[in-house]
CSV table of C-alpha atoms in Angstrom, one decimal:
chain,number,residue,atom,x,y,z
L,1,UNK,CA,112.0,207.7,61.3
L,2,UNK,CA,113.3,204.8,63.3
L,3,UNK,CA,116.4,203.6,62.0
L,4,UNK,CA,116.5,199.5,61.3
L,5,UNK,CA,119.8,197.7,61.5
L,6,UNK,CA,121.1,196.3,58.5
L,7,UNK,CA,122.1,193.0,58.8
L,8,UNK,CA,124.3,190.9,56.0
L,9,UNK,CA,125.8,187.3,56.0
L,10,UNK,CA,128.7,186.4,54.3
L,11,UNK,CA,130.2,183.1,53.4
L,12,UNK,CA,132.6,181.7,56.0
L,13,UNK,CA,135.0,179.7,53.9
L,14,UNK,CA,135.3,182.5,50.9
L,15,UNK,CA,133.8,185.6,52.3
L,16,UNK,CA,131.0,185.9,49.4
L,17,UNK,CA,128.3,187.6,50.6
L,18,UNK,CA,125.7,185.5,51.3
L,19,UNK,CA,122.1,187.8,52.4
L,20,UNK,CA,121.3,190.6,53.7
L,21,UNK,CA,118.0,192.2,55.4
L,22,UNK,CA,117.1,194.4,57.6
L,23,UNK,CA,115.9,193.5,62.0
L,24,UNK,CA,113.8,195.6,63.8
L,25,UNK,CA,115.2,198.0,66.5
L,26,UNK,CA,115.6,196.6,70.1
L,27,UNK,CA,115.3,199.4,72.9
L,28,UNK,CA,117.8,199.5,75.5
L,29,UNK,CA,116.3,197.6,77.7
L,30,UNK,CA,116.3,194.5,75.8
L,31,UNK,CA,118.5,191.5,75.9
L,32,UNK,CA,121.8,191.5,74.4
L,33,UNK,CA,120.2,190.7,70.9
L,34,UNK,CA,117.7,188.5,69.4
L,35,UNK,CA,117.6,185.3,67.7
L,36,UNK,CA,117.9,185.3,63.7
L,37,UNK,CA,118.1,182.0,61.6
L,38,UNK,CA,121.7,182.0,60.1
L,39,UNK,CA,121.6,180.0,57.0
L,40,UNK,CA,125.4,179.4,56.9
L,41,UNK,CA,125.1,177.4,60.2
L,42,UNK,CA,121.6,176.4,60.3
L,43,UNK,CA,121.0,177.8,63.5
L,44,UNK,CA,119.3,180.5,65.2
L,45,UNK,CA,121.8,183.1,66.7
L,46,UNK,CA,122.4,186.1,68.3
L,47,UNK,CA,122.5,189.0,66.8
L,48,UNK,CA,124.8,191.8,68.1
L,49,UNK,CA,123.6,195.2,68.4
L,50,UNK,CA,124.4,198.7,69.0
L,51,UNK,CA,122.5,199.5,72.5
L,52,UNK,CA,123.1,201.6,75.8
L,53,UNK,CA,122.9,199.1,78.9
L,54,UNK,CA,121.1,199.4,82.3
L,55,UNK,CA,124.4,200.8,83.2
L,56,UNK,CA,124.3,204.0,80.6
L,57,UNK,CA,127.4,202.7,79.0
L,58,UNK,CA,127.6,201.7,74.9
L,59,UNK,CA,127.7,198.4,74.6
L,60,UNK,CA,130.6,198.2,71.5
L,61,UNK,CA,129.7,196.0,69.7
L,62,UNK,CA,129.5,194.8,66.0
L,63,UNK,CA,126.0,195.4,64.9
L,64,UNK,CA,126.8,193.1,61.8
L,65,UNK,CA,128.2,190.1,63.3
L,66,UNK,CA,126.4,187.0,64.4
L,67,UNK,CA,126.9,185.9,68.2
L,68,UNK,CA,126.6,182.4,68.7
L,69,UNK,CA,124.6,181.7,72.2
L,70,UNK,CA,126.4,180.3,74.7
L,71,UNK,CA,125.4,177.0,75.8
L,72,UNK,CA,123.4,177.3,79.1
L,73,UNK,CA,125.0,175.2,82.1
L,74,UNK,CA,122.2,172.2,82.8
L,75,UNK,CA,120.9,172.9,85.8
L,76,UNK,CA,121.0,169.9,88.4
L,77,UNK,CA,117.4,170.1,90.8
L,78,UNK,CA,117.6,167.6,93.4
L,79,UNK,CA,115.9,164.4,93.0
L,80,UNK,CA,112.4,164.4,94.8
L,81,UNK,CA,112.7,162.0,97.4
L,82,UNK,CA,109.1,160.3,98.0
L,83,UNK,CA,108.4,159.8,101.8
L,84,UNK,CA,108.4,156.2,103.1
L,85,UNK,CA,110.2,155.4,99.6
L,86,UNK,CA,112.0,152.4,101.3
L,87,UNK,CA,108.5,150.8,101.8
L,88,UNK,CA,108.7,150.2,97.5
L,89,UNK,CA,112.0,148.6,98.0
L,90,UNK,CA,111.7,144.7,96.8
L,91,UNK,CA,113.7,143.5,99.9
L,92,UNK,CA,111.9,145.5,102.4
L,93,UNK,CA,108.7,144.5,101.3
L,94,UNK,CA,109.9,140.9,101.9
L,95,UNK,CA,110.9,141.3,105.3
L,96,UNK,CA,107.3,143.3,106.1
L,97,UNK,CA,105.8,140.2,104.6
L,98,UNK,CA,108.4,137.6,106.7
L,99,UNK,CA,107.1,139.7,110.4
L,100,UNK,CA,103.8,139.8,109.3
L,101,UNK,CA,103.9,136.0,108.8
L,102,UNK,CA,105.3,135.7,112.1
L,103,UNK,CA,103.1,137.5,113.8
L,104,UNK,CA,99.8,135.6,111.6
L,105,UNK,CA,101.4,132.3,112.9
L,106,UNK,CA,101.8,133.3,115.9
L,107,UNK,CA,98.1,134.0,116.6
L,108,UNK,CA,97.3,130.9,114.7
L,109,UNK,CA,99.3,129.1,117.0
L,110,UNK,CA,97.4,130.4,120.1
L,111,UNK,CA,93.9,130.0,118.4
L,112,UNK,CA,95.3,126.6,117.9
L,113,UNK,CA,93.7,126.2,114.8
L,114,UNK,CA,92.6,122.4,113.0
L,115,UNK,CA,96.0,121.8,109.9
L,116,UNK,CA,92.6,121.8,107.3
L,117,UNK,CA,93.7,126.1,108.1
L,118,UNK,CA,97.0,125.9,108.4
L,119,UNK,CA,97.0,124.0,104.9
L,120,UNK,CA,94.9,127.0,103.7
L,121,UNK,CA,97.0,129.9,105.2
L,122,UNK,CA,100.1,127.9,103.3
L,123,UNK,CA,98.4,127.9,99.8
L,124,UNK,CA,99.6,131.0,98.5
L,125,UNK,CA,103.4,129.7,98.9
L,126,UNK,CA,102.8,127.0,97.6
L,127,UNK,CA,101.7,128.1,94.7
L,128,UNK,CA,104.1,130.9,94.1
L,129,UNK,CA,106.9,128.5,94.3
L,130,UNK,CA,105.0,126.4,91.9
L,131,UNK,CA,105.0,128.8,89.7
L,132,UNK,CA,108.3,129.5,90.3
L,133,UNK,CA,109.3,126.1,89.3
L,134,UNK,CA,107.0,126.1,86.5
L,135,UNK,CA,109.2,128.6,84.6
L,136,UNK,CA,112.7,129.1,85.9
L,137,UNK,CA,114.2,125.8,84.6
L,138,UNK,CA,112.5,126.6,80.5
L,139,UNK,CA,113.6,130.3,81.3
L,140,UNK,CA,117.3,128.6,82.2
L,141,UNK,CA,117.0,126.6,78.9
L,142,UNK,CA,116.1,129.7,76.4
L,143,UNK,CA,118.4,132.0,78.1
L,144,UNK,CA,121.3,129.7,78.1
L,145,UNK,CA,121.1,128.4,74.0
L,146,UNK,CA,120.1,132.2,73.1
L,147,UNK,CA,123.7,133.2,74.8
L,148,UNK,CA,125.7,130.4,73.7
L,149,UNK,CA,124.7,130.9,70.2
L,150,UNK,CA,125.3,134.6,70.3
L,151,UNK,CA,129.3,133.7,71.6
L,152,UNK,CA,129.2,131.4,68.4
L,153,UNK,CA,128.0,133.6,65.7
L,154,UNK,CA,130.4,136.3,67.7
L,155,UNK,CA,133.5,133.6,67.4
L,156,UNK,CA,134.6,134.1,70.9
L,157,UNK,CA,133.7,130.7,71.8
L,158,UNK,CA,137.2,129.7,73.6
L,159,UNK,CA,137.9,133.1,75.3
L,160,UNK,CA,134.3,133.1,77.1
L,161,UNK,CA,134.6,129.1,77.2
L,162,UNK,CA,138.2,129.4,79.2
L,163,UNK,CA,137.3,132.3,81.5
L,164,UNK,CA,133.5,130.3,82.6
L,165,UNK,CA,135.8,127.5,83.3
L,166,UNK,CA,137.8,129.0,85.4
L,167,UNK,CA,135.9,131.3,86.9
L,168,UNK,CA,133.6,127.6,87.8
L,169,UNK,CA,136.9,125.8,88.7
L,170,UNK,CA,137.4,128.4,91.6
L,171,UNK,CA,134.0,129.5,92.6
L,172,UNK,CA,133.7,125.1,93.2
L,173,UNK,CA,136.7,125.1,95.1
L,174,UNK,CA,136.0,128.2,97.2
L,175,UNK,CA,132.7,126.7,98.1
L,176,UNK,CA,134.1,123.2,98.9
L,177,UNK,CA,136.6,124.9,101.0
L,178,UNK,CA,134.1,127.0,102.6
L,179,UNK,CA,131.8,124.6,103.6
L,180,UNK,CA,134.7,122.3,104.8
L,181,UNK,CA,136.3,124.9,107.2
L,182,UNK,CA,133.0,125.9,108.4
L,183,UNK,CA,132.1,121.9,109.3
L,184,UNK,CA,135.1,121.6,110.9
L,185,UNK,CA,134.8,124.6,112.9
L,186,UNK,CA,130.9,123.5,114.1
L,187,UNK,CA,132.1,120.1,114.7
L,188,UNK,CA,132.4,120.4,118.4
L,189,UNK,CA,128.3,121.5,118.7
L,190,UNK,CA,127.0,118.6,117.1
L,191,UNK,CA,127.0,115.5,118.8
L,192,UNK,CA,128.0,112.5,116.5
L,193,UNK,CA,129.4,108.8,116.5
L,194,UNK,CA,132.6,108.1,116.1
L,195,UNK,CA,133.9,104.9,113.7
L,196,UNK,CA,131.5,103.3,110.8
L,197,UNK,CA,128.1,101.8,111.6
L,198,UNK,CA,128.1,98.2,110.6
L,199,UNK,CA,125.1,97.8,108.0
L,200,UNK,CA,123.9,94.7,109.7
L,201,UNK,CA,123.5,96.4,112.4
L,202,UNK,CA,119.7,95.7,114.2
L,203,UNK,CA,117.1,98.3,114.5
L,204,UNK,CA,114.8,98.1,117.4
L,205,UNK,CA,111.6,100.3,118.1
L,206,UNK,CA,108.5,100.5,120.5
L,207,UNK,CA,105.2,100.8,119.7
L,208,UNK,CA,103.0,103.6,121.8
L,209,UNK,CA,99.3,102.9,121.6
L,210,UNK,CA,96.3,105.0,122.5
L,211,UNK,CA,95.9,104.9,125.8
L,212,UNK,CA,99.2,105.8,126.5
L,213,UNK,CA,100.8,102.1,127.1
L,214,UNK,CA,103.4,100.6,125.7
L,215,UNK,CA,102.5,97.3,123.0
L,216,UNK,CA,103.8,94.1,124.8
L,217,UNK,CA,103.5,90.4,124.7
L,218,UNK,CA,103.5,87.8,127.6
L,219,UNK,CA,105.0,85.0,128.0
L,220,UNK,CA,101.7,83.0,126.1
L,221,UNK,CA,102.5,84.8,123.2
L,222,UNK,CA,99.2,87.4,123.9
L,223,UNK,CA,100.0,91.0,122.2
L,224,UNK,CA,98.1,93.8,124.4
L,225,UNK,CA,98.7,97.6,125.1
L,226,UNK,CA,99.3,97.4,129.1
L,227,UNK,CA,102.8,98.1,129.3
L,228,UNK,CA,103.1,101.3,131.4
L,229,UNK,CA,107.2,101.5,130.3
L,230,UNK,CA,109.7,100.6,128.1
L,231,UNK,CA,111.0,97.2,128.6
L,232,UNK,CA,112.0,93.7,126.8
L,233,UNK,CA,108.8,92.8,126.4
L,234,UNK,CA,108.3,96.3,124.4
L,235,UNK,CA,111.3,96.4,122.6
L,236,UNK,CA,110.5,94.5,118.6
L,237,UNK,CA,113.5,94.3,116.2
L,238,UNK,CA,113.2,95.5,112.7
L,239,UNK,CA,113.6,92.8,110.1
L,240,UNK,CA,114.5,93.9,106.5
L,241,UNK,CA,114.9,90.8,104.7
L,242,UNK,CA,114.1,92.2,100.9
L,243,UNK,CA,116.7,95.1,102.0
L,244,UNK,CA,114.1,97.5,101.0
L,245,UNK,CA,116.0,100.4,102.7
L,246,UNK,CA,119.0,100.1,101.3
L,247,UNK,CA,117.8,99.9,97.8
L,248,UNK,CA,115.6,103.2,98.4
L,249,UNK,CA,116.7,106.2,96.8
L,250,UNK,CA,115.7,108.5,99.9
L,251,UNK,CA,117.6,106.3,102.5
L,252,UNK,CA,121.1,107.9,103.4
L,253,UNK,CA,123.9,105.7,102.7
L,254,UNK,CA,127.8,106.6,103.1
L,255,UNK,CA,128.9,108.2,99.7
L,256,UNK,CA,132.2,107.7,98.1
L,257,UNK,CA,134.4,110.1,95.9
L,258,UNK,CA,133.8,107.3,92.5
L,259,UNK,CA,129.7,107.4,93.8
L,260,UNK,CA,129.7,111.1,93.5
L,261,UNK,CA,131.9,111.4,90.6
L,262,UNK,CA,129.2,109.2,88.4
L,263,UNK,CA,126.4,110.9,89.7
L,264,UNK,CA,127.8,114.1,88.5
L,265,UNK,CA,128.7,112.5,85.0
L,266,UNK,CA,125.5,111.4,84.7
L,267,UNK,CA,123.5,114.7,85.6
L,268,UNK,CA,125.9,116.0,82.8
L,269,UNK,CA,124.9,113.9,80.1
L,270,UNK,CA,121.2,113.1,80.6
L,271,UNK,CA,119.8,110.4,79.0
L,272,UNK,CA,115.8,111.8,78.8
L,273,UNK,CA,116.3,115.8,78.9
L,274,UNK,CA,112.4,115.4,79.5
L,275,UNK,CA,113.0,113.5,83.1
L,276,UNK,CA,115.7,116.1,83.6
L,277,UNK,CA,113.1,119.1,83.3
L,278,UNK,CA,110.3,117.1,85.4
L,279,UNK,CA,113.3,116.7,87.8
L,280,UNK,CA,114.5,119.8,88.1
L,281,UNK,CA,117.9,118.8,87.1
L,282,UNK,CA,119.6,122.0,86.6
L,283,UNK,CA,123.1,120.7,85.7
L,284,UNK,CA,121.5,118.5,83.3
L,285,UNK,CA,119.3,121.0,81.2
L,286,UNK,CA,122.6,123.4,81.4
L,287,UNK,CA,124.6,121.3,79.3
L,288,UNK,CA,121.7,120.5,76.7
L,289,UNK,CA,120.9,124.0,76.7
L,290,UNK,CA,124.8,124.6,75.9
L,291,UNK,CA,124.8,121.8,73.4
L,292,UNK,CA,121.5,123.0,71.6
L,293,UNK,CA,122.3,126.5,71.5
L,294,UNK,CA,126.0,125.4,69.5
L,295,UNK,CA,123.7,123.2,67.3
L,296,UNK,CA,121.6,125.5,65.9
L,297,UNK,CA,123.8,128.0,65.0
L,298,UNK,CA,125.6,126.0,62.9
L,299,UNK,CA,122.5,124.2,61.4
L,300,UNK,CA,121.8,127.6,60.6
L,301,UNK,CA,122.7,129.7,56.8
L,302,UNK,CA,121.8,133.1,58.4
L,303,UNK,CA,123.0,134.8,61.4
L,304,UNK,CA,119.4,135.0,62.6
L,305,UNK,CA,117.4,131.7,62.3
L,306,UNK,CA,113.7,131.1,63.3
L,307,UNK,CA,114.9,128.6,66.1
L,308,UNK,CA,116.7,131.0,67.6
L,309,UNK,CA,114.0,134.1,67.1
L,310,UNK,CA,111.3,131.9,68.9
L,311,UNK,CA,113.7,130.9,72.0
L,312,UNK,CA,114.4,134.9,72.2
L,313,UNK,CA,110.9,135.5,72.3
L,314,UNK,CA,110.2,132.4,74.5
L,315,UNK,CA,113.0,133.7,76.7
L,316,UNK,CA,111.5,137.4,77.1
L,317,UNK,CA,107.9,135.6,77.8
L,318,UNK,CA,109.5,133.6,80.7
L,319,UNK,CA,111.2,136.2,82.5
L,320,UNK,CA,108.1,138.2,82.1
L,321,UNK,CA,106.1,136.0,84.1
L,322,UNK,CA,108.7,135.6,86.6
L,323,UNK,CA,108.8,138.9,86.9
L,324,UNK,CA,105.5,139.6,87.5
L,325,UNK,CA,105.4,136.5,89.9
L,326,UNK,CA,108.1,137.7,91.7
L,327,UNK,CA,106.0,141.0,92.6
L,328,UNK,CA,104.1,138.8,95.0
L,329,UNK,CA,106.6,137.5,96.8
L,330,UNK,CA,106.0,139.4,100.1
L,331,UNK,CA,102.5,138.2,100.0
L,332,UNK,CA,104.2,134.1,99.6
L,333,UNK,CA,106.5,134.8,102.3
L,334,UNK,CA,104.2,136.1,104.5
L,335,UNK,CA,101.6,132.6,104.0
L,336,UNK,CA,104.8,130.6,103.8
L,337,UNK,CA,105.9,131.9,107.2
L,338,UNK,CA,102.7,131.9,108.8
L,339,UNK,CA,101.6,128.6,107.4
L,340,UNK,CA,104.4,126.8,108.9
L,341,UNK,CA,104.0,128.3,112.4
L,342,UNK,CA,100.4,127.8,112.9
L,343,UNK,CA,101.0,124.1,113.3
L,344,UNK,CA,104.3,124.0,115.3
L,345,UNK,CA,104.3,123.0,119.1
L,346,UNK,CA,107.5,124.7,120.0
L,347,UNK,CA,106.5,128.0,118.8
L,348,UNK,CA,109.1,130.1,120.8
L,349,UNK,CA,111.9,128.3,119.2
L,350,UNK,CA,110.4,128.4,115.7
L,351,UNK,CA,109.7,132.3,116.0
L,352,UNK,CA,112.9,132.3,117.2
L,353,UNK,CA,114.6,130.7,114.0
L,354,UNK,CA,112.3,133.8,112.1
L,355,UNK,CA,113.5,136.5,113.7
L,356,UNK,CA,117.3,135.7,113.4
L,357,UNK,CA,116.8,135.1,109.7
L,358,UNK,CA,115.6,138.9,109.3
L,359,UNK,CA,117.5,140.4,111.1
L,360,UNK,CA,120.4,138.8,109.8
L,361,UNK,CA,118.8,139.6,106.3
L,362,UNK,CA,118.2,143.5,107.5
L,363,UNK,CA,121.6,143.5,108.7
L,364,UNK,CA,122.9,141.8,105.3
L,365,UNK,CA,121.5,144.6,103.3
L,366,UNK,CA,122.7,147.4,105.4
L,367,UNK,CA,125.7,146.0,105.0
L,368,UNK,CA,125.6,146.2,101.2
L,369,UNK,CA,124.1,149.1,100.5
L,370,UNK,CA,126.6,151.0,103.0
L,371,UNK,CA,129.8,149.3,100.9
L,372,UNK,CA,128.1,150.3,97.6
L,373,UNK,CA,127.6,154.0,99.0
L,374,UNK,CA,131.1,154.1,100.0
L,375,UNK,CA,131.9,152.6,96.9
L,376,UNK,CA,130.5,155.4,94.7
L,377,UNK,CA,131.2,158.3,96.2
């Protein structure tokens, strides 16, 4: 007759006795019990057993008493490291696409293609950053009154308010600072004119025609294209007398410290916050996007009003087509980079220009990922 173990549970708190049954026999061989649901704990533990080991020694130990299982130690595997994993990297991706647009324009340029091909070949950047545009500024704008009206509803308006200006009022001057000492330092290399350039000053220019000669007049007042060089008789003056250039936008005037002052106050508070988005007028949809977000909070009885639930979902639509867009970015580089080549002249110096922009971008991110390497361990 094989014996069964009886088994019996009693309360833990008051030492009632709670069940009792009977477990098969485990052979010697076994493991150090078996599993058995414990009601008190609501668990399955181990049971312990009266058993001879591997060893031939008795095992002493309470054949009534539960033994819970000791928790395994997790075990850490390695992480399987694809081969060629860098090649999904965003950045390196980016830089296969800025080479391979070098080496496109490259043979563009020495097929000397028609611009109807270069025009072509530069379509895909275009539109990438079209689309890029398209989105980024009303991405800006939900993303901004979404956050500003969560700091409201949270109250912590004039800690995060303080430590964005600050943190604005030093990243500005570091910049300014930045740029000036730099300037000053790469002063020497560029050649420049010293004093201020009287406005009335004249403008002269020649005219080159077809064939290679020089526009001139004689002394009859007869305009042909027979001079072989540059003389007085090729030299015209430029007469401006509805001052057309100065009153252009795009011609470059000298800029004072009041001019740029306004210009900033008025990108601040725009007058049509439509103009500002056709514009691209980041500083101005900023501070609507601020102002808005504030404003509809407090227009707001609940915590959570429609206005805000259809910017959140606007927002998350926004940066998922960015996102998505952004995907084929090696692909814009690459037609931006070769588009541009195809038509240059001086294709040694623009390749040039290329290959020191990624390899001071490869060097960049080396850099980087070495510091945040270091960093962690």
């Amino acid at each position: 007759m094989v014996h069964r173990p009886r088994v019996v549970l009693y309360d833990a708190t008051n030492g009632d006795h709670t069940a009792s049954g009977y477990v098969d026999p485990i052979s010697p061989t076994e493991s150090e019990g078996e599993e058995v649901y414990n009601p008190i704990t609501g668990m399955f533990e181990r049971v312990g057993l009266s058993r001879y080991s591997k060893s031939g020694f008795r095992n002493q130990i309470n054949q009534y008493a539960f033994q819970t299982t000791p928790p395994q130690p997790e075990v850490i595997y390695p992480d399987r490291v694809r081969r060629c994993a860098f090649l999904r990297e965003p950045t390196t991706q980016i830089m296969l696409g800025a080479i391979a647009g070098l080496l496109l324009g490259m043979i563009l340029a020495n097929l000397d293609v028609s611009d109807n091909v270069g025009t072509l070949v530069n379509l895909p950047g275009k539109v990438f950053l079209q689309v890029l545009k398209c989105f980024v500024i009303p991405m800006v704008f939900t993303s901004l009154s979404t956050t500003v009206a969560d700091i409201v509803l949270l109250g912590k308006v004039s800690i995060v308010g303080t430590r964005t200006a600050l943190i604005f009022t030093g990243l500005s001057f570091t910049g300014s600072a930045l740029s000036l000492s730099i300037s000053m330092l790469l002063r020497d290399l560029v050649p420049h004119t010293k004093g201020v350039v009287a406005e009335t000053s004249s403008a002269f220019f020649s005219i080159l025609c077809e064939n290679g000669n020089f526009f001139t007049y004689n002394y009859t007042g007869a305009a042909l294209c027979s001079a072989t060089s540059q003389d007085g008789t090729t030299r015209f003056e430029f007469f401006d007398p509805t001052r057309v250039l100065l009153n252009d936008g795009t011609a470059s005037t000298a800029a004072t410290v009041s001019m740029q002052i306004t210009d900033i106050l008025n990108q601040l508070v725009p007058s049509n916050i439509f103009s500002s988005f056709e514009q691209d007028l980041i500083l101005s949809v900023t501070t609507f996007a601020i102002a808005f977000g504030a404003a509809a909070v407090k227009t707001s009885s609940r915590e959570s009003s429609p206005l805000l639930d259809v910017l959140k979902q606007m927002n998350k639509v926004f940066f998922r087509v960015i996102s998505k867009a952004i995907d084929w970015s090696p692909l814009a580089v690459m037609s931006l980079v070769a588009g541009s080549l195809s038509g240059q002249e001086m294709l040694g110096e623009a390749a040039r220009h290329v290959g020191i922009l990624v390899l001071c971008t490869v060097l960049s991110i080396q850099r980087c990922l070495h510091w945040v390497h270091r960093h962690h361990s």
